[in-house]
């Protein structure tokens, strides 16, 4: 499987809490929900729909999985929600117990074994293993050379700090820009593939 990371991102590279004010307030982050004014169904929604349609499975960090698991099951009946609920899901966690995996079709990957498990997953299947949100996990995947593609929805807003997906380990990571689409709200959807 290819590993595809898809993210809402500010101009200054922040991915933290795009969906709502209480989504992730770590570090005193006070701008939760910042992506809302820039969301449009055609370009931004279409980007997520395209990623999900090519997905064989989803991969999350614990916090993002918990946020999604509390939201998507209640939206049954919508085709996108039905696909989110039905598709196989993996969550990387050191703290979740198997009895807490209440979102349909979820498998836990122990946090201390995440990289080796994800390497094995990457060698199976033909579709995409899609990472949504999950900045710590995304940063690890990029640092370990496990990400194959990035779809970044870069929104015209500067947040002044917050969580990012970019490694800060001093490693060089070269990407190839595959496509760019711009929405009427000024969102640049940039698709990059890793090289080398």
PDB file of C-alpha atoms in Angstrom:
ATOM      1  CA  UNK A   1       0.000   0.000   0.000  1.00  0.00           C
ATOM      2  CA  UNK A   2       1.091   3.541  -0.641  1.00  0.00           C
ATOM      3  CA  UNK A   3       1.017   5.818   2.376  1.00  0.00           C
ATOM      4  CA  UNK A   4      -0.860   9.032   1.619  1.00  0.00           C
ATOM      5  CA  UNK A   5      -0.886  11.878   4.141  1.00  0.00           C
ATOM      6  CA  UNK A   6      -3.705  14.416   3.708  1.00  0.00           C
ATOM      7  CA  UNK A   7      -3.766  17.594   5.803  1.00  0.00           C
ATOM      8  CA  UNK A   8      -5.450  20.939   6.262  1.00  0.00           C
ATOM      9  CA  UNK A   9      -2.504  23.337   6.627  1.00  0.00           C
ATOM     10  CA  UNK A  10      -2.009  27.027   7.329  1.00  0.00           C
ATOM     11  CA  UNK A  11       0.502  29.092   5.360  1.00  0.00           C
ATOM     12  CA  UNK A  12       2.929  28.744   8.272  1.00  0.00           C
ATOM     13  CA  UNK A  13       2.639  24.939   8.268  1.00  0.00           C
ATOM     14  CA  UNK A  14       0.265  24.454  11.207  1.00  0.00           C
ATOM     15  CA  UNK A  15      -2.122  21.472  11.072  1.00  0.00           C
ATOM     16  CA  UNK A  16      -3.433  21.603  14.655  1.00  0.00           C
ATOM     17  CA  UNK A  17      -7.201  21.610  15.324  1.00  0.00           C
ATOM     18  CA  UNK A  18      -8.547  22.615  11.916  1.00  0.00           C
ATOM     19  CA  UNK A  19     -12.034  21.312  12.726  1.00  0.00           C
ATOM     20  CA  UNK A  20     -13.171  22.917  15.960  1.00  0.00           C
ATOM     21  CA  UNK A  21     -12.259  25.040  18.990  1.00  0.00           C
ATOM     22  CA  UNK A  22     -11.854  22.119  21.400  1.00  0.00           C
ATOM     23  CA  UNK A  23     -10.330  19.636  18.955  1.00  0.00           C
ATOM     24  CA  UNK A  24      -6.756  20.090  20.242  1.00  0.00           C
ATOM     25  CA  UNK A  25      -5.775  22.879  22.623  1.00  0.00           C
ATOM     26  CA  UNK A  26      -2.297  21.510  23.461  1.00  0.00           C
ATOM     27  CA  UNK A  27       0.228  24.262  24.066  1.00  0.00           C
ATOM     28  CA  UNK A  28      -2.564  26.790  24.584  1.00  0.00           C
ATOM     29  CA  UNK A  29      -3.597  26.623  20.909  1.00  0.00           C
ATOM     30  CA  UNK A  30      -6.572  28.981  20.623  1.00  0.00           C
ATOM     31  CA  UNK A  31      -7.424  28.921  16.904  1.00  0.00           C
ATOM     32  CA  UNK A  32      -9.320  25.608  16.647  1.00  0.00           C
ATOM     33  CA  UNK A  33     -11.711  25.507  13.703  1.00  0.00           C
ATOM     34  CA  UNK A  34      -9.553  27.775  11.546  1.00  0.00           C
ATOM     35  CA  UNK A  35     -10.181  25.786   8.338  1.00  0.00           C
ATOM     36  CA  UNK A  36     -13.962  26.346   8.337  1.00  0.00           C
ATOM     37  CA  UNK A  37     -14.070  29.655   6.434  1.00  0.00           C
ATOM     38  CA  UNK A  38     -11.990  28.153   3.608  1.00  0.00           C
ATOM     39  CA  UNK A  39     -13.793  24.813   3.183  1.00  0.00           C
ATOM     40  CA  UNK A  40     -15.700  24.279  -0.018  1.00  0.00           C
ATOM     41  CA  UNK A  41     -17.365  21.030  -1.098  1.00  0.00           C
ATOM     42  CA  UNK A  42     -15.945  20.968  -4.609  1.00  0.00           C
ATOM     43  CA  UNK A  43     -12.189  21.498  -4.169  1.00  0.00           C
ATOM     44  CA  UNK A  44     -11.467  20.777  -0.498  1.00  0.00           C
ATOM     45  CA  UNK A  45     -14.289  18.258  -0.049  1.00  0.00           C
ATOM     46  CA  UNK A  46     -13.382  16.676  -3.382  1.00  0.00           C
ATOM     47  CA  UNK A  47      -9.792  16.243  -2.209  1.00  0.00           C
ATOM     48  CA  UNK A  48     -10.920  14.205   0.792  1.00  0.00           C
ATOM     49  CA  UNK A  49     -13.430  12.262  -1.304  1.00  0.00           C
ATOM     50  CA  UNK A  50     -10.695  11.397  -3.808  1.00  0.00           C
ATOM     51  CA  UNK A  51      -8.330  10.253  -1.065  1.00  0.00           C
ATOM     52  CA  UNK A  52     -10.998   8.101   0.553  1.00  0.00           C
ATOM     53  CA  UNK A  53     -12.094   6.531  -2.735  1.00  0.00           C
ATOM     54  CA  UNK A  54      -8.536   5.231  -3.332  1.00  0.00           C
ATOM     55  CA  UNK A  55      -8.032   4.124   0.256  1.00  0.00           C
ATOM     56  CA  UNK A  56      -7.658   0.515   1.260  1.00  0.00           C
ATOM     57  CA  UNK A  57      -7.413   1.520   4.918  1.00  0.00           C
ATOM     58  CA  UNK A  58      -7.039   4.554   7.191  1.00  0.00           C
ATOM     59  CA  UNK A  59      -4.215   5.137   9.673  1.00  0.00           C
ATOM     60  CA  UNK A  60      -4.524   7.468  12.672  1.00  0.00           C
ATOM     61  CA  UNK A  61      -2.715   8.605  15.764  1.00  0.00           C
ATOM     62  CA  UNK A  62      -4.686   8.169  18.999  1.00  0.00           C
ATOM     63  CA  UNK A  63      -6.018  11.711  19.398  1.00  0.00           C
ATOM     64  CA  UNK A  64      -7.220  12.022  15.788  1.00  0.00           C
ATOM     65  CA  UNK A  65      -8.744   8.535  15.927  1.00  0.00           C
ATOM     66  CA  UNK A  66     -10.668   9.442  19.101  1.00  0.00           C
ATOM     67  CA  UNK A  67     -11.963  12.655  17.495  1.00  0.00           C
ATOM     68  CA  UNK A  68     -13.050  10.797  14.351  1.00  0.00           C
ATOM     69  CA  UNK A  69     -14.506   7.869  16.298  1.00  0.00           C
ATOM     70  CA  UNK A  70     -16.745  10.239  18.231  1.00  0.00           C
ATOM     71  CA  UNK A  71     -17.955  12.012  15.069  1.00  0.00           C
ATOM     72  CA  UNK A  72     -18.359   9.659  12.105  1.00  0.00           C
ATOM     73  CA  UNK A  73     -20.558   6.821  13.457  1.00  0.00           C
ATOM     74  CA  UNK A  74     -23.347   9.348  14.122  1.00  0.00           C
ATOM     75  CA  UNK A  75     -23.330  10.464  10.484  1.00  0.00           C
ATOM     76  CA  UNK A  76     -24.404   7.141   8.996  1.00  0.00           C
ATOM     77  CA  UNK A  77     -26.485   7.423   5.844  1.00  0.00           C
ATOM     78  CA  UNK A  78     -24.151   9.866   4.088  1.00  0.00           C
ATOM     79  CA  UNK A  79     -22.006   8.057   1.450  1.00  0.00           C
ATOM     80  CA  UNK A  80     -18.730   9.613   2.699  1.00  0.00           C
ATOM     81  CA  UNK A  81     -19.570   8.803   6.331  1.00  0.00           C
ATOM     82  CA  UNK A  82     -20.632   5.272   5.413  1.00  0.00           C
ATOM     83  CA  UNK A  83     -17.263   4.713   3.707  1.00  0.00           C
ATOM     84  CA  UNK A  84     -15.387   6.197   6.716  1.00  0.00           C
ATOM     85  CA  UNK A  85     -17.275   3.871   9.044  1.00  0.00           C
ATOM     86  CA  UNK A  86     -16.852   0.731   6.920  1.00  0.00           C
ATOM     87  CA  UNK A  87     -13.220   0.969   5.806  1.00  0.00           C
ATOM     88  CA  UNK A  88     -10.520  -0.806   7.835  1.00  0.00           C
ATOM     89  CA  UNK A  89      -8.846   1.551  10.298  1.00  0.00           C
ATOM     90  CA  UNK A  90      -5.598   1.374  12.238  1.00  0.00           C
ATOM     91  CA  UNK A  91      -4.803   3.478  15.295  1.00  0.00           C
ATOM     92  CA  UNK A  92      -1.303   3.865  16.730  1.00  0.00           C
ATOM     93  CA  UNK A  93      -1.482   4.090  20.506  1.00  0.00           C
ATOM     94  CA  UNK A  94       0.431   3.260  23.645  1.00  0.00           C
ATOM     95  CA  UNK A  95      -2.598   3.910  25.862  1.00  0.00           C
ATOM     96  CA  UNK A  96      -5.795   2.698  24.135  1.00  0.00           C
ATOM     97  CA  UNK A  97      -6.962  -0.760  25.115  1.00  0.00           C
ATOM     98  CA  UNK A  98      -8.534  -3.101  22.575  1.00  0.00           C
ATOM     99  CA  UNK A  99     -11.821  -2.782  24.508  1.00  0.00           C
ATOM    100  CA  UNK A 100     -11.840   0.964  23.662  1.00  0.00           C
ATOM    101  CA  UNK A 101     -11.765   0.383  19.907  1.00  0.00           C
ATOM    102  CA  UNK A 102     -15.463   1.109  19.486  1.00  0.00           C
ATOM    103  CA  UNK A 103     -15.296   2.548  15.956  1.00  0.00           C
ATOM    104  CA  UNK A 104     -16.172  -0.204  13.496  1.00  0.00           C
ATOM    105  CA  UNK A 105     -13.323  -2.120  11.871  1.00  0.00           C
ATOM    106  CA  UNK A 106     -10.462  -0.625  13.961  1.00  0.00           C
ATOM    107  CA  UNK A 107      -7.204  -2.400  14.808  1.00  0.00           C
ATOM    108  CA  UNK A 108      -4.707  -1.027  17.336  1.00  0.00           C
ATOM    109  CA  UNK A 109      -1.001  -0.818  16.498  1.00  0.00           C
ATOM    110  CA  UNK A 110       1.073  -0.644  19.694  1.00  0.00           C
ATOM    111  CA  UNK A 111       2.900   2.689  19.789  1.00  0.00           C
ATOM    112  CA  UNK A 112       6.284   1.164  20.549  1.00  0.00           C
ATOM    113  CA  UNK A 113       5.971  -1.127  17.500  1.00  0.00           C
ATOM    114  CA  UNK A 114       4.398   1.403  15.134  1.00  0.00           C
ATOM    115  CA  UNK A 115       7.199   1.854  12.600  1.00  0.00           C
ATOM    116  CA  UNK A 116       7.772  -1.882  12.079  1.00  0.00           C
ATOM    117  CA  UNK A 117       4.023  -2.611  11.850  1.00  0.00           C
ATOM    118  CA  UNK A 118       3.478   0.212   9.371  1.00  0.00           C
ATOM    119  CA  UNK A 119       6.414  -0.997   7.240  1.00  0.00           C
ATOM    120  CA  UNK A 120       4.685  -4.403   7.023  1.00  0.00           C
ATOM    121  CA  UNK A 121       1.305  -2.839   6.198  1.00  0.00           C
ATOM    122  CA  UNK A 122       2.927  -0.784   3.465  1.00  0.00           C
ATOM    123  CA  UNK A 123       4.113  -4.004   1.806  1.00  0.00           C
ATOM    124  CA  UNK A 124       0.560  -5.400   1.539  1.00  0.00           C
ATOM    125  CA  UNK A 125      -2.402  -4.469  -0.654  1.00  0.00           C
ATOM    126  CA  UNK A 126      -2.718  -2.280  -3.727  1.00  0.00           C
ATOM    127  CA  UNK A 127      -4.616   0.780  -2.502  1.00  0.00           C
ATOM    128  CA  UNK A 128      -3.638   3.647  -0.252  1.00  0.00           C
ATOM    129  CA  UNK A 129      -3.137   3.698   3.492  1.00  0.00           C
ATOM    130  CA  UNK A 130      -4.471   7.193   4.197  1.00  0.00           C
ATOM    131  CA  UNK A 131      -3.347   9.300   7.160  1.00  0.00           C
ATOM    132  CA  UNK A 132      -5.699  12.171   8.062  1.00  0.00           C
ATOM    133  CA  UNK A 133      -4.576  14.671  10.681  1.00  0.00           C
ATOM    134  CA  UNK A 134      -2.412  12.803  13.203  1.00  0.00           C
ATOM    135  CA  UNK A 135       0.527  15.255  13.136  1.00  0.00           C
ATOM    136  CA  UNK A 136       2.874  13.251  15.384  1.00  0.00           C
ATOM    137  CA  UNK A 137       2.315  10.103  13.331  1.00  0.00           C
ATOM    138  CA  UNK A 138       2.659  11.989  10.024  1.00  0.00           C
ATOM    139  CA  UNK A 139       5.938  13.548  11.213  1.00  0.00           C
ATOM    140  CA  UNK A 140       7.255  10.089  12.142  1.00  0.00           C
ATOM    141  CA  UNK A 141       6.248   8.625   8.772  1.00  0.00           C
ATOM    142  CA  UNK A 142       7.998  11.450   6.910  1.00  0.00           C
ATOM    143  CA  UNK A 143      11.101  11.154   9.083  1.00  0.00           C
ATOM    144  CA  UNK A 144      11.252   7.373   8.540  1.00  0.00           C
ATOM    145  CA  UNK A 145      10.801   7.699   4.757  1.00  0.00           C
ATOM    146  CA  UNK A 146       7.471   5.846   4.864  1.00  0.00           C
ATOM    147  CA  UNK A 147       5.220   8.494   3.277  1.00  0.00           C
ATOM    148  CA  UNK A 148       4.678   8.185  -0.466  1.00  0.00           C
ATOM    149  CA  UNK A 149       2.415  11.149  -1.128  1.00  0.00           C
ATOM    150  CA  UNK A 150       1.283  14.358   0.588  1.00  0.00           C
ATOM    151  CA  UNK A 151      -1.955  16.174  -0.240  1.00  0.00           C
ATOM    152  CA  UNK A 152      -1.761  19.491   1.513  1.00  0.00           C
ATOM    153  CA  UNK A 153      -4.723  21.865   1.523  1.00  0.00           C
ATOM    154  CA  UNK A 154      -2.835  25.083   2.200  1.00  0.00           C
ATOM    155  CA  UNK A 155      -5.235  27.724   3.454  1.00  0.00           C
ATOM    156  CA  UNK A 156      -4.652  31.486   3.327  1.00  0.00           C
ATOM    157  CA  UNK A 157      -4.231  31.988   7.060  1.00  0.00           C
ATOM    158  CA  UNK A 158      -1.224  32.367   9.375  1.00  0.00           C
ATOM    159  CA  UNK A 159      -1.721  30.899  12.846  1.00  0.00           C
ATOM    160  CA  UNK A 160       1.529  31.928  14.505  1.00  0.00           C
ATOM    161  CA  UNK A 161       2.396  28.522  15.957  1.00  0.00           C
ATOM    162  CA  UNK A 162       0.994  25.085  16.583  1.00  0.00           C
ATOM    163  CA  UNK A 163       1.580  21.481  15.616  1.00  0.00           C
ATOM    164  CA  UNK A 164       3.149  20.662  12.268  1.00  0.00           C
ATOM    165  CA  UNK A 165       3.803  17.456  10.340  1.00  0.00           C
ATOM    166  CA  UNK A 166       7.293  18.409   9.253  1.00  0.00           C
ATOM    167  CA  UNK A 167      10.263  16.612  10.816  1.00  0.00           C
ATOM    168  CA  UNK A 168      12.739  18.805  12.668  1.00  0.00           C
ATOM    169  CA  UNK A 169      15.497  16.193  12.783  1.00  0.00           C
ATOM    170  CA  UNK A 170      17.751  17.921  10.243  1.00  0.00           C
ATOM    171  CA  UNK A 171      17.007  15.326   7.551  1.00  0.00           C
ATOM    172  CA  UNK A 172      16.637  16.326   3.898  1.00  0.00           C
ATOM    173  CA  UNK A 173      13.368  15.202   2.286  1.00  0.00           C
ATOM    174  CA  UNK A 174      12.897  15.879  -1.434  1.00  0.00           C
ATOM    175  CA  UNK A 175       9.421  16.000  -2.950  1.00  0.00           C
ATOM    176  CA  UNK A 176       8.003  16.308  -6.470  1.00  0.00           C
ATOM    177  CA  UNK A 177       5.005  18.595  -7.017  1.00  0.00           C
ATOM    178  CA  UNK A 178       2.459  16.525  -8.966  1.00  0.00           C
ATOM    179  CA  UNK A 179      -0.484  18.920  -9.096  1.00  0.00           C
ATOM    180  CA  UNK A 180      -1.944  22.114  -7.700  1.00  0.00           C
ATOM    181  CA  UNK A 181      -5.593  23.155  -7.684  1.00  0.00           C
ATOM    182  CA  UNK A 182      -6.789  26.476  -6.258  1.00  0.00           C
ATOM    183  CA  UNK A 183     -10.267  26.989  -4.817  1.00  0.00           C
ATOM    184  CA  UNK A 184     -12.267  30.210  -5.042  1.00  0.00           C
ATOM    185  CA  UNK A 185     -11.491  30.759  -1.327  1.00  0.00           C
ATOM    186  CA  UNK A 186      -7.745  30.727  -2.046  1.00  0.00           C
ATOM    187  CA  UNK A 187      -6.963  27.204  -0.843  1.00  0.00           C
ATOM    188  CA  UNK A 188      -4.083  25.621  -2.745  1.00  0.00           C
ATOM    189  CA  UNK A 189      -4.420  21.847  -2.847  1.00  0.00           C
ATOM    190  CA  UNK A 190      -0.868  20.703  -3.506  1.00  0.00           C
ATOM    191  CA  UNK A 191      -0.071  17.065  -4.190  1.00  0.00           C
ATOM    192  CA  UNK A 192       3.526  16.001  -3.666  1.00  0.00           C
ATOM    193  CA  UNK A 193       5.184  12.628  -4.117  1.00  0.00           C
ATOM    194  CA  UNK A 194       8.341  11.702  -2.294  1.00  0.00           C
ATOM    195  CA  UNK A 195      11.425  11.053  -4.411  1.00  0.00           C
ATOM    196  CA  UNK A 196      14.359   8.780  -3.786  1.00  0.00           C
TER     197      UNK A 196
END
